[in-house]
Amino acid sequence: MSRLGSGEPPIEISKKKAVARLEEAQQRMLRLRLLLGGQIGDQKIGPPLCCVFEGWDASGKGGAIKRLVAPLDPRFVRVSQFAAPTYDEKRHHFLWRFWPKLPGWGGMAVFDRSWYGRVLVERVEGFASKEQWSRAYNEIVEFERTLVHEGMIMVKFWMHVSPEEQLRRFEDRSGDPLRQWKLTDEDWRNREKRPSYEAAIDEMLERTDPTWAPWHVIPGNDKHYARFAVVEAVCDAVEAELTKRGIKY
């Protein structure tokens, strides 16, 4: 059975209440970020925080990332976007290009797309051989294990929307001159291959979901729910790590 679900949120909540919940979570996130960065509290600096976002096209990754970092000082958080690897990047192991963007102690990074491209788009589109993407599951798990055992807090999101909601958003974008740039021919082609992507996503969630870096599947049909759910999940992960370390927050 698929772990993705329908895309509908598990609770009904009004836009007003969702916005209020988001604002509360953002204030919580601001305090935790200052604590990790050593700007407040007795700790000089805390463990690095890395938030990884994957999801369908038009699933709300950008909107969720924007709300996550909105209350934070831009000097203390870095958002990195990853598209297709360049010619030079292809000359190295597929994980190589992500290392320089990872946060150090006291730092925070947000990845818009990530190393999971190897087992998603590269798998489905044939950019990686079966041997390469089959091997990548274990490589990714060990990569994340190394980072988490070194002290990193890693929070991974799959932003999920139903095919019907995705189509509605595509059509909205196509009719908006200021958002048409977000919709490409590749987006439409990917939509036609949705069954193949769903199979790849299910296997990814099954094989790369260890307890030290679990996946959070966010139902994104209601963007207001999805946004506060993301910020709350990051706060929960940070607070759990601080509690484990005996750090007051």
PDB file of C-alpha atoms in Angstrom:
ATOM      1  CA  MET A   1       0.000   0.000   0.000  1.00  0.00           C
ATOM      2  CA  SER A   2       1.322   3.450  -0.928  1.00  0.00           C
ATOM      3  CA  ARG A   3       2.575   5.663   1.884  1.00  0.00           C
ATOM      4  CA  LEU A   4       1.587   8.787   0.002  1.00  0.00           C
ATOM      5  CA  GLY A   5      -2.133   8.875   0.717  1.00  0.00           C
ATOM      6  CA  SER A   6      -4.603  11.172  -0.998  1.00  0.00           C
ATOM      7  CA  GLY A   7      -3.003  14.567  -0.460  1.00  0.00           C
ATOM      8  CA  GLU A   8      -5.857  15.731   1.758  1.00  0.00           C
ATOM      9  CA  PRO A   9      -4.893  16.942   5.262  1.00  0.00           C
ATOM     10  CA  PRO A  10      -5.766  14.705   8.230  1.00  0.00           C
ATOM     11  CA  ILE A  11      -7.758  17.512   9.878  1.00  0.00           C
ATOM     12  CA  GLU A  12     -10.151  20.189   8.693  1.00  0.00           C
ATOM     13  CA  ILE A  13      -8.932  23.651   9.595  1.00  0.00           C
ATOM     14  CA  SER A  14      -9.953  27.106   8.461  1.00  0.00           C
ATOM     15  CA  LYS A  15      -7.497  29.397   6.724  1.00  0.00           C
ATOM     16  CA  LYS A  16      -7.650  31.794   9.677  1.00  0.00           C
ATOM     17  CA  LYS A  17      -6.756  29.108  12.201  1.00  0.00           C
ATOM     18  CA  ALA A  18      -4.066  27.701   9.904  1.00  0.00           C
ATOM     19  CA  VAL A  19      -2.435  31.116   9.551  1.00  0.00           C
ATOM     20  CA  ALA A  20      -2.508  31.598  13.329  1.00  0.00           C
ATOM     21  CA  ARG A  21      -0.959  28.183  13.843  1.00  0.00           C
ATOM     22  CA  LEU A  22       1.743  29.003  11.293  1.00  0.00           C
ATOM     23  CA  GLU A  23       2.598  32.276  13.029  1.00  0.00           C
ATOM     24  CA  GLU A  24       2.881  30.461  16.358  1.00  0.00           C
ATOM     25  CA  ALA A  25       5.150  27.826  14.824  1.00  0.00           C
ATOM     26  CA  GLN A  26       7.305  30.502  13.168  1.00  0.00           C
ATOM     27  CA  GLN A  27       7.922  32.215  16.513  1.00  0.00           C
ATOM     28  CA  ARG A  28       8.825  28.848  17.973  1.00  0.00           C
ATOM     29  CA  MET A  29      11.188  28.252  15.036  1.00  0.00           C
ATOM     30  CA  LEU A  30      12.823  31.658  15.490  1.00  0.00           C
ATOM     31  CA  ARG A  31      13.662  30.958  19.125  1.00  0.00           C
ATOM     32  CA  LEU A  32      15.048  27.506  18.325  1.00  0.00           C
ATOM     33  CA  ARG A  33      17.149  28.851  15.470  1.00  0.00           C
ATOM     34  CA  LEU A  34      18.665  31.541  17.694  1.00  0.00           C
ATOM     35  CA  LEU A  35      19.405  28.873  20.288  1.00  0.00           C
ATOM     36  CA  LEU A  36      21.116  26.602  17.743  1.00  0.00           C
ATOM     37  CA  GLY A  37      23.119  29.516  16.405  1.00  0.00           C
ATOM     38  CA  GLY A  38      24.329  30.544  19.843  1.00  0.00           C
ATOM     39  CA  GLN A  39      22.641  33.952  19.707  1.00  0.00           C
ATOM     40  CA  ILE A  40      20.628  33.177  22.887  1.00  0.00           C
ATOM     41  CA  GLY A  41      20.964  30.670  25.717  1.00  0.00           C
ATOM     42  CA  ASP A  42      23.948  29.264  27.564  1.00  0.00           C
ATOM     43  CA  GLN A  43      25.160  27.112  24.651  1.00  0.00           C
ATOM     44  CA  LYS A  44      27.721  28.729  22.353  1.00  0.00           C
ATOM     45  CA  ILE A  45      26.424  26.914  19.272  1.00  0.00           C
ATOM     46  CA  GLY A  46      24.145  23.953  18.753  1.00  0.00           C
ATOM     47  CA  PRO A  47      24.025  21.076  16.260  1.00  0.00           C
ATOM     48  CA  PRO A  48      23.633  21.789  12.543  1.00  0.00           C
ATOM     49  CA  LEU A  49      20.113  21.653  11.098  1.00  0.00           C
ATOM     50  CA  CYS A  50      19.431  20.443   7.553  1.00  0.00           C
ATOM     51  CA  CYS A  51      15.915  20.446   6.072  1.00  0.00           C
ATOM     52  CA  VAL A  52      15.494  18.478   2.842  1.00  0.00           C
ATOM     53  CA  PHE A  53      12.512  19.099   0.562  1.00  0.00           C
ATOM     54  CA  GLU A  54      11.334  16.792  -2.181  1.00  0.00           C
ATOM     55  CA  GLY A  55       7.899  16.594  -3.767  1.00  0.00           C
ATOM     56  CA  TRP A  56       5.745  16.696  -6.858  1.00  0.00           C
ATOM     57  CA  ASP A  57       5.921  19.653  -9.212  1.00  0.00           C
ATOM     58  CA  ALA A  58       3.589  22.382  -7.848  1.00  0.00           C
ATOM     59  CA  SER A  59       3.333  20.582  -4.508  1.00  0.00           C
ATOM     60  CA  GLY A  60       4.140  23.675  -2.473  1.00  0.00           C
ATOM     61  CA  LYS A  61       7.838  23.177  -1.714  1.00  0.00           C
ATOM     62  CA  GLY A  62       8.658  26.800  -2.412  1.00  0.00           C
ATOM     63  CA  GLY A  63       5.795  28.133  -0.316  1.00  0.00           C
ATOM     64  CA  ALA A  64       6.685  25.875   2.607  1.00  0.00           C
ATOM     65  CA  ILE A  65      10.366  26.826   2.445  1.00  0.00           C
ATOM     66  CA  LYS A  66       9.459  30.508   2.302  1.00  0.00           C
ATOM     67  CA  ARG A  67       7.371  30.219   5.480  1.00  0.00           C
ATOM     68  CA  LEU A  68      10.020  28.159   7.243  1.00  0.00           C
ATOM     69  CA  VAL A  69      12.789  30.718   6.759  1.00  0.00           C
ATOM     70  CA  ALA A  70      10.667  33.906   6.780  1.00  0.00           C
ATOM     71  CA  PRO A  71      11.146  34.678  10.500  1.00  0.00           C
ATOM     72  CA  LEU A  72      14.864  33.878  10.479  1.00  0.00           C
ATOM     73  CA  ASP A  73      17.815  36.203  10.025  1.00  0.00           C
ATOM     74  CA  PRO A  74      19.145  35.463   6.500  1.00  0.00           C
ATOM     75  CA  ARG A  75      22.705  35.536   7.837  1.00  0.00           C
ATOM     76  CA  PHE A  76      22.035  32.326   9.742  1.00  0.00           C
ATOM     77  CA  VAL A  77      20.248  30.152   7.191  1.00  0.00           C
ATOM     78  CA  ARG A  78      21.098  29.139   3.630  1.00  0.00           C
ATOM     79  CA  VAL A  79      18.598  27.894   1.047  1.00  0.00           C
ATOM     80  CA  SER A  80      20.130  25.869  -1.792  1.00  0.00           C
ATOM     81  CA  GLN A  81      18.331  24.693  -4.903  1.00  0.00           C
ATOM     82  CA  PHE A  82      19.540  21.742  -6.934  1.00  0.00           C
ATOM     83  CA  ALA A  83      18.653  21.113 -10.561  1.00  0.00           C
ATOM     84  CA  ALA A  84      20.266  18.723 -13.040  1.00  0.00           C
ATOM     85  CA  PRO A  85      23.995  18.216 -12.355  1.00  0.00           C
ATOM     86  CA  THR A  86      26.438  20.099 -14.542  1.00  0.00           C
ATOM     87  CA  TYR A  87      29.022  18.462 -16.757  1.00  0.00           C
ATOM     88  CA  ASP A  88      31.719  18.898 -14.122  1.00  0.00           C
ATOM     89  CA  GLU A  89      29.467  17.603 -11.336  1.00  0.00           C
ATOM     90  CA  LYS A  90      28.787  14.455 -13.331  1.00  0.00           C
ATOM     91  CA  ARG A  91      32.506  13.692 -13.225  1.00  0.00           C
ATOM     92  CA  HIS A  92      32.204  13.011  -9.481  1.00  0.00           C
ATOM     93  CA  HIS A  93      30.157  10.726  -7.246  1.00  0.00           C
ATOM     94  CA  PHE A  94      26.555  11.961  -7.217  1.00  0.00           C
ATOM     95  CA  LEU A  95      26.774  12.994  -3.541  1.00  0.00           C
ATOM     96  CA  TRP A  96      29.855  15.166  -4.117  1.00  0.00           C
ATOM     97  CA  ARG A  97      28.009  18.331  -5.121  1.00  0.00           C
ATOM     98  CA  PHE A  98      25.935  18.424  -1.940  1.00  0.00           C
ATOM     99  CA  TRP A  99      28.773  18.420   0.581  1.00  0.00           C
ATOM    100  CA  PRO A 100      29.743  22.117   0.249  1.00  0.00           C
ATOM    101  CA  LYS A 101      26.165  23.212   0.974  1.00  0.00           C
ATOM    102  CA  LEU A 102      25.754  21.215   4.196  1.00  0.00           C
ATOM    103  CA  PRO A 103      25.552  23.267   7.407  1.00  0.00           C
ATOM    104  CA  GLY A 104      28.238  23.209  10.053  1.00  0.00           C
ATOM    105  CA  TRP A 105      27.736  23.462  13.805  1.00  0.00           C
ATOM    106  CA  GLY A 106      25.501  26.392  14.605  1.00  0.00           C
ATOM    107  CA  GLY A 107      24.309  26.529  10.988  1.00  0.00           C
ATOM    108  CA  MET A 108      21.085  25.768   9.139  1.00  0.00           C
ATOM    109  CA  ALA A 109      20.568  24.758   5.521  1.00  0.00           C
ATOM    110  CA  VAL A 110      17.432  24.134   3.491  1.00  0.00           C
ATOM    111  CA  PHE A 111      17.690  21.992   0.362  1.00  0.00           C
ATOM    112  CA  ASP A 112      15.150  22.495  -2.409  1.00  0.00           C
ATOM    113  CA  ARG A 113      15.669  19.090  -4.064  1.00  0.00           C
ATOM    114  CA  SER A 114      18.567  16.917  -3.015  1.00  0.00           C
ATOM    115  CA  TRP A 115      20.532  13.694  -3.438  1.00  0.00           C
ATOM    116  CA  TYR A 116      17.207  11.860  -3.783  1.00  0.00           C
ATOM    117  CA  GLY A 117      17.166  12.869  -7.423  1.00  0.00           C
ATOM    118  CA  ARG A 118      19.311   9.782  -8.059  1.00  0.00           C
ATOM    119  CA  VAL A 119      16.445   7.442  -7.082  1.00  0.00           C
ATOM    120  CA  LEU A 120      13.657   9.618  -8.497  1.00  0.00           C
ATOM    121  CA  VAL A 121      14.104  11.638 -11.689  1.00  0.00           C
ATOM    122  CA  GLU A 122      17.413   9.977 -12.641  1.00  0.00           C
ATOM    123  CA  ARG A 123      15.822   6.568 -12.180  1.00  0.00           C
ATOM    124  CA  VAL A 124      12.565   7.303 -14.019  1.00  0.00           C
ATOM    125  CA  GLU A 125      14.108   9.305 -16.857  1.00  0.00           C
ATOM    126  CA  GLY A 126      17.001   6.889 -17.380  1.00  0.00           C
ATOM    127  CA  PHE A 127      19.735   9.379 -16.463  1.00  0.00           C
ATOM    128  CA  ALA A 128      21.245   6.773 -14.122  1.00  0.00           C
ATOM    129  CA  SER A 129      21.664   3.083 -14.863  1.00  0.00           C
ATOM    130  CA  LYS A 130      19.701   0.535 -12.857  1.00  0.00           C
ATOM    131  CA  GLU A 131      22.916  -0.507 -11.133  1.00  0.00           C
ATOM    132  CA  GLN A 132      23.616   3.112 -10.149  1.00  0.00           C
ATOM    133  CA  TRP A 133      20.206   3.981  -8.725  1.00  0.00           C
ATOM    134  CA  SER A 134      19.795   0.568  -7.068  1.00  0.00           C
ATOM    135  CA  ARG A 135      23.100   1.069  -5.264  1.00  0.00           C
ATOM    136  CA  ALA A 136      22.176   4.613  -4.278  1.00  0.00           C
ATOM    137  CA  TYR A 137      19.665   3.650  -1.569  1.00  0.00           C
ATOM    138  CA  ASN A 138      22.366   2.238   0.687  1.00  0.00           C
ATOM    139  CA  GLU A 139      24.767   5.042  -0.226  1.00  0.00           C
ATOM    140  CA  ILE A 140      22.190   7.653   0.782  1.00  0.00           C
ATOM    141  CA  VAL A 141      21.340   5.901   4.051  1.00  0.00           C
ATOM    142  CA  GLU A 142      25.010   5.664   5.011  1.00  0.00           C
ATOM    143  CA  PHE A 143      25.612   9.275   3.951  1.00  0.00           C
ATOM    144  CA  GLU A 144      22.789  10.471   6.199  1.00  0.00           C
ATOM    145  CA  ARG A 145      23.871   8.158   9.007  1.00  0.00           C
ATOM    146  CA  THR A 146      27.338   9.735   8.942  1.00  0.00           C
ATOM    147  CA  LEU A 147      25.902  13.238   9.138  1.00  0.00           C
ATOM    148  CA  VAL A 148      23.414  12.463  11.916  1.00  0.00           C
ATOM    149  CA  HIS A 149      25.955  10.541  13.997  1.00  0.00           C
ATOM    150  CA  GLU A 150      28.237  13.576  13.694  1.00  0.00           C
ATOM    151  CA  GLY A 151      25.447  15.603  15.298  1.00  0.00           C
ATOM    152  CA  MET A 152      23.274  16.929  12.467  1.00  0.00           C
ATOM    153  CA  ILE A 153      19.504  17.272  12.838  1.00  0.00           C
ATOM    154  CA  MET A 154      18.077  16.134   9.506  1.00  0.00           C
ATOM    155  CA  VAL A 155      14.414  16.686   8.653  1.00  0.00           C
ATOM    156  CA  LYS A 156      13.185  15.296   5.322  1.00  0.00           C
ATOM    157  CA  PHE A 157       9.925  16.217   3.617  1.00  0.00           C
ATOM    158  CA  TRP A 158       7.970  14.749   0.723  1.00  0.00           C
ATOM    159  CA  MET A 159       5.377  17.333  -0.326  1.00  0.00           C
ATOM    160  CA  HIS A 160       2.432  15.409  -1.709  1.00  0.00           C
ATOM    161  CA  VAL A 161      -0.532  16.537  -3.797  1.00  0.00           C
ATOM    162  CA  SER A 162      -3.165  14.541  -5.627  1.00  0.00           C
ATOM    163  CA  PRO A 163      -3.045  14.461  -9.453  1.00  0.00           C
ATOM    164  CA  GLU A 164      -6.262  16.498  -9.562  1.00  0.00           C
ATOM    165  CA  GLU A 165      -4.849  19.250  -7.350  1.00  0.00           C
ATOM    166  CA  GLN A 166      -1.590  19.266  -9.290  1.00  0.00           C
ATOM    167  CA  LEU A 167      -3.500  19.762 -12.550  1.00  0.00           C
ATOM    168  CA  ARG A 168      -5.480  22.641 -11.028  1.00  0.00           C
ATOM    169  CA  ARG A 169      -2.244  24.335  -9.957  1.00  0.00           C
ATOM    170  CA  PHE A 170      -0.654  23.789 -13.363  1.00  0.00           C
ATOM    171  CA  GLU A 171      -3.638  25.450 -15.025  1.00  0.00           C
ATOM    172  CA  ASP A 172      -3.536  28.358 -12.554  1.00  0.00           C
ATOM    173  CA  ARG A 173       0.132  28.914 -13.306  1.00  0.00           C
ATOM    174  CA  SER A 174      -0.363  28.761 -17.053  1.00  0.00           C
ATOM    175  CA  GLY A 175      -2.879  31.601 -16.817  1.00  0.00           C
ATOM    176  CA  ASP A 176      -0.780  33.849 -14.561  1.00  0.00           C
ATOM    177  CA  PRO A 177       1.847  35.947 -16.404  1.00  0.00           C
ATOM    178  CA  LEU A 178       3.908  36.288 -13.220  1.00  0.00           C
ATOM    179  CA  ARG A 179       3.974  32.555 -12.535  1.00  0.00           C
ATOM    180  CA  GLN A 180       4.111  31.049 -16.027  1.00  0.00           C
ATOM    181  CA  TRP A 181       7.872  30.712 -15.703  1.00  0.00           C
ATOM    182  CA  LYS A 182       7.309  28.072 -12.999  1.00  0.00           C
ATOM    183  CA  LEU A 183       5.555  25.760 -15.475  1.00  0.00           C
ATOM    184  CA  THR A 184       7.692  24.009 -18.091  1.00  0.00           C
ATOM    185  CA  ASP A 185       7.206  21.363 -20.753  1.00  0.00           C
ATOM    186  CA  GLU A 186       9.162  19.043 -18.470  1.00  0.00           C
ATOM    187  CA  ASP A 187       6.517  19.477 -15.752  1.00  0.00           C
ATOM    188  CA  TRP A 188       3.822  18.261 -18.147  1.00  0.00           C
ATOM    189  CA  ARG A 189       5.973  15.329 -19.271  1.00  0.00           C
ATOM    190  CA  ASN A 190       6.641  14.330 -15.655  1.00  0.00           C
ATOM    191  CA  ARG A 191       2.919  14.402 -14.955  1.00  0.00           C
ATOM    192  CA  GLU A 192       2.335  11.880 -17.741  1.00  0.00           C
ATOM    193  CA  LYS A 193       4.797   9.543 -16.000  1.00  0.00           C
ATOM    194  CA  ARG A 194       3.167   9.836 -12.590  1.00  0.00           C
ATOM    195  CA  PRO A 195       2.673   6.062 -12.097  1.00  0.00           C
ATOM    196  CA  SER A 196       6.395   5.479 -12.646  1.00  0.00           C
ATOM    197  CA  TYR A 197       7.261   8.289 -10.244  1.00  0.00           C
ATOM    198  CA  GLU A 198       4.844   6.937  -7.631  1.00  0.00           C
ATOM    199  CA  ALA A 199       6.575   3.561  -7.761  1.00  0.00           C
ATOM    200  CA  ALA A 200       9.966   5.248  -7.355  1.00  0.00           C
ATOM    201  CA  ILE A 201       8.702   7.406  -4.465  1.00  0.00           C
ATOM    202  CA  ASP A 202       7.232   4.434  -2.607  1.00  0.00           C
ATOM    203  CA  GLU A 203      10.497   2.528  -2.878  1.00  0.00           C
ATOM    204  CA  MET A 204      12.450   5.609  -1.786  1.00  0.00           C
ATOM    205  CA  LEU A 205      10.249   6.069   1.287  1.00  0.00           C
ATOM    206  CA  GLU A 206      10.518   2.387   2.131  1.00  0.00           C
ATOM    207  CA  ARG A 207      14.283   2.099   1.783  1.00  0.00           C
ATOM    208  CA  THR A 208      15.534   5.459   3.072  1.00  0.00           C
ATOM    209  CA  ASP A 209      13.420   5.981   6.198  1.00  0.00           C
ATOM    210  CA  PRO A 210      15.703   5.156   9.138  1.00  0.00           C
ATOM    211  CA  THR A 211      14.844   6.316  12.626  1.00  0.00           C
ATOM    212  CA  TRP A 212      17.695   8.839  12.630  1.00  0.00           C
ATOM    213  CA  ALA A 213      16.456  10.619   9.476  1.00  0.00           C
ATOM    214  CA  PRO A 214      12.765   9.786   8.958  1.00  0.00           C
ATOM    215  CA  TRP A 215      10.556  11.058   6.156  1.00  0.00           C
ATOM    216  CA  HIS A 216       7.634  13.398   6.775  1.00  0.00           C
ATOM    217  CA  VAL A 217       4.996  13.012   4.059  1.00  0.00           C
ATOM    218  CA  ILE A 218       3.058  16.283   4.055  1.00  0.00           C
ATOM    219  CA  PRO A 219      -0.415  16.210   2.476  1.00  0.00           C
ATOM    220  CA  GLY A 220      -0.303  19.363   0.401  1.00  0.00           C
ATOM    221  CA  ASN A 221      -3.724  19.754  -1.207  1.00  0.00           C
ATOM    222  CA  ASP A 222      -4.426  22.418   1.431  1.00  0.00           C
ATOM    223  CA  LYS A 223      -1.386  24.689   1.235  1.00  0.00           C
ATOM    224  CA  HIS A 224      -2.248  26.452   4.493  1.00  0.00           C
ATOM    225  CA  TYR A 225      -2.197  23.163   6.390  1.00  0.00           C
ATOM    226  CA  ALA A 226       1.017  22.055   4.664  1.00  0.00           C
ATOM    227  CA  ARG A 227       2.892  25.211   5.608  1.00  0.00           C
ATOM    228  CA  PHE A 228       2.324  25.052   9.339  1.00  0.00           C
ATOM    229  CA  ALA A 229       2.777  21.262   9.317  1.00  0.00           C
ATOM    230  CA  VAL A 230       6.278  21.705   7.882  1.00  0.00           C
ATOM    231  CA  VAL A 231       7.359  24.357  10.378  1.00  0.00           C
ATOM    232  CA  GLU A 232       5.940  22.380  13.300  1.00  0.00           C
ATOM    233  CA  ALA A 233       7.738  19.225  12.158  1.00  0.00           C
ATOM    234  CA  VAL A 234      11.084  21.044  12.062  1.00  0.00           C
ATOM    235  CA  CYS A 235      10.459  22.507  15.517  1.00  0.00           C
ATOM    236  CA  ASP A 236       9.542  19.071  16.890  1.00  0.00           C
ATOM    237  CA  ALA A 237      12.743  17.559  15.503  1.00  0.00           C
ATOM    238  CA  VAL A 238      14.933  20.312  16.945  1.00  0.00           C
ATOM    239  CA  GLU A 239      13.266  20.161  20.355  1.00  0.00           C
ATOM    240  CA  ALA A 240      13.623  16.371  20.462  1.00  0.00           C
ATOM    241  CA  GLU A 241      17.357  16.663  19.774  1.00  0.00           C
ATOM    242  CA  LEU A 242      17.837  19.427  22.332  1.00  0.00           C
ATOM    243  CA  THR A 243      15.983  17.380  24.922  1.00  0.00           C
ATOM    244  CA  LYS A 244      18.203  14.392  24.184  1.00  0.00           C
ATOM    245  CA  ARG A 245      21.260  16.582  24.695  1.00  0.00           C
ATOM    246  CA  GLY A 246      19.896  18.065  27.904  1.00  0.00           C
ATOM    247  CA  ILE A 247      19.749  21.563  26.459  1.00  0.00           C
ATOM    248  CA  LYS A 248      16.977  23.816  27.759  1.00  0.00           C
ATOM    249  CA  TYR A 249      14.844  25.593  25.192  1.00  0.00           C
TER     250      TYR A 249
END
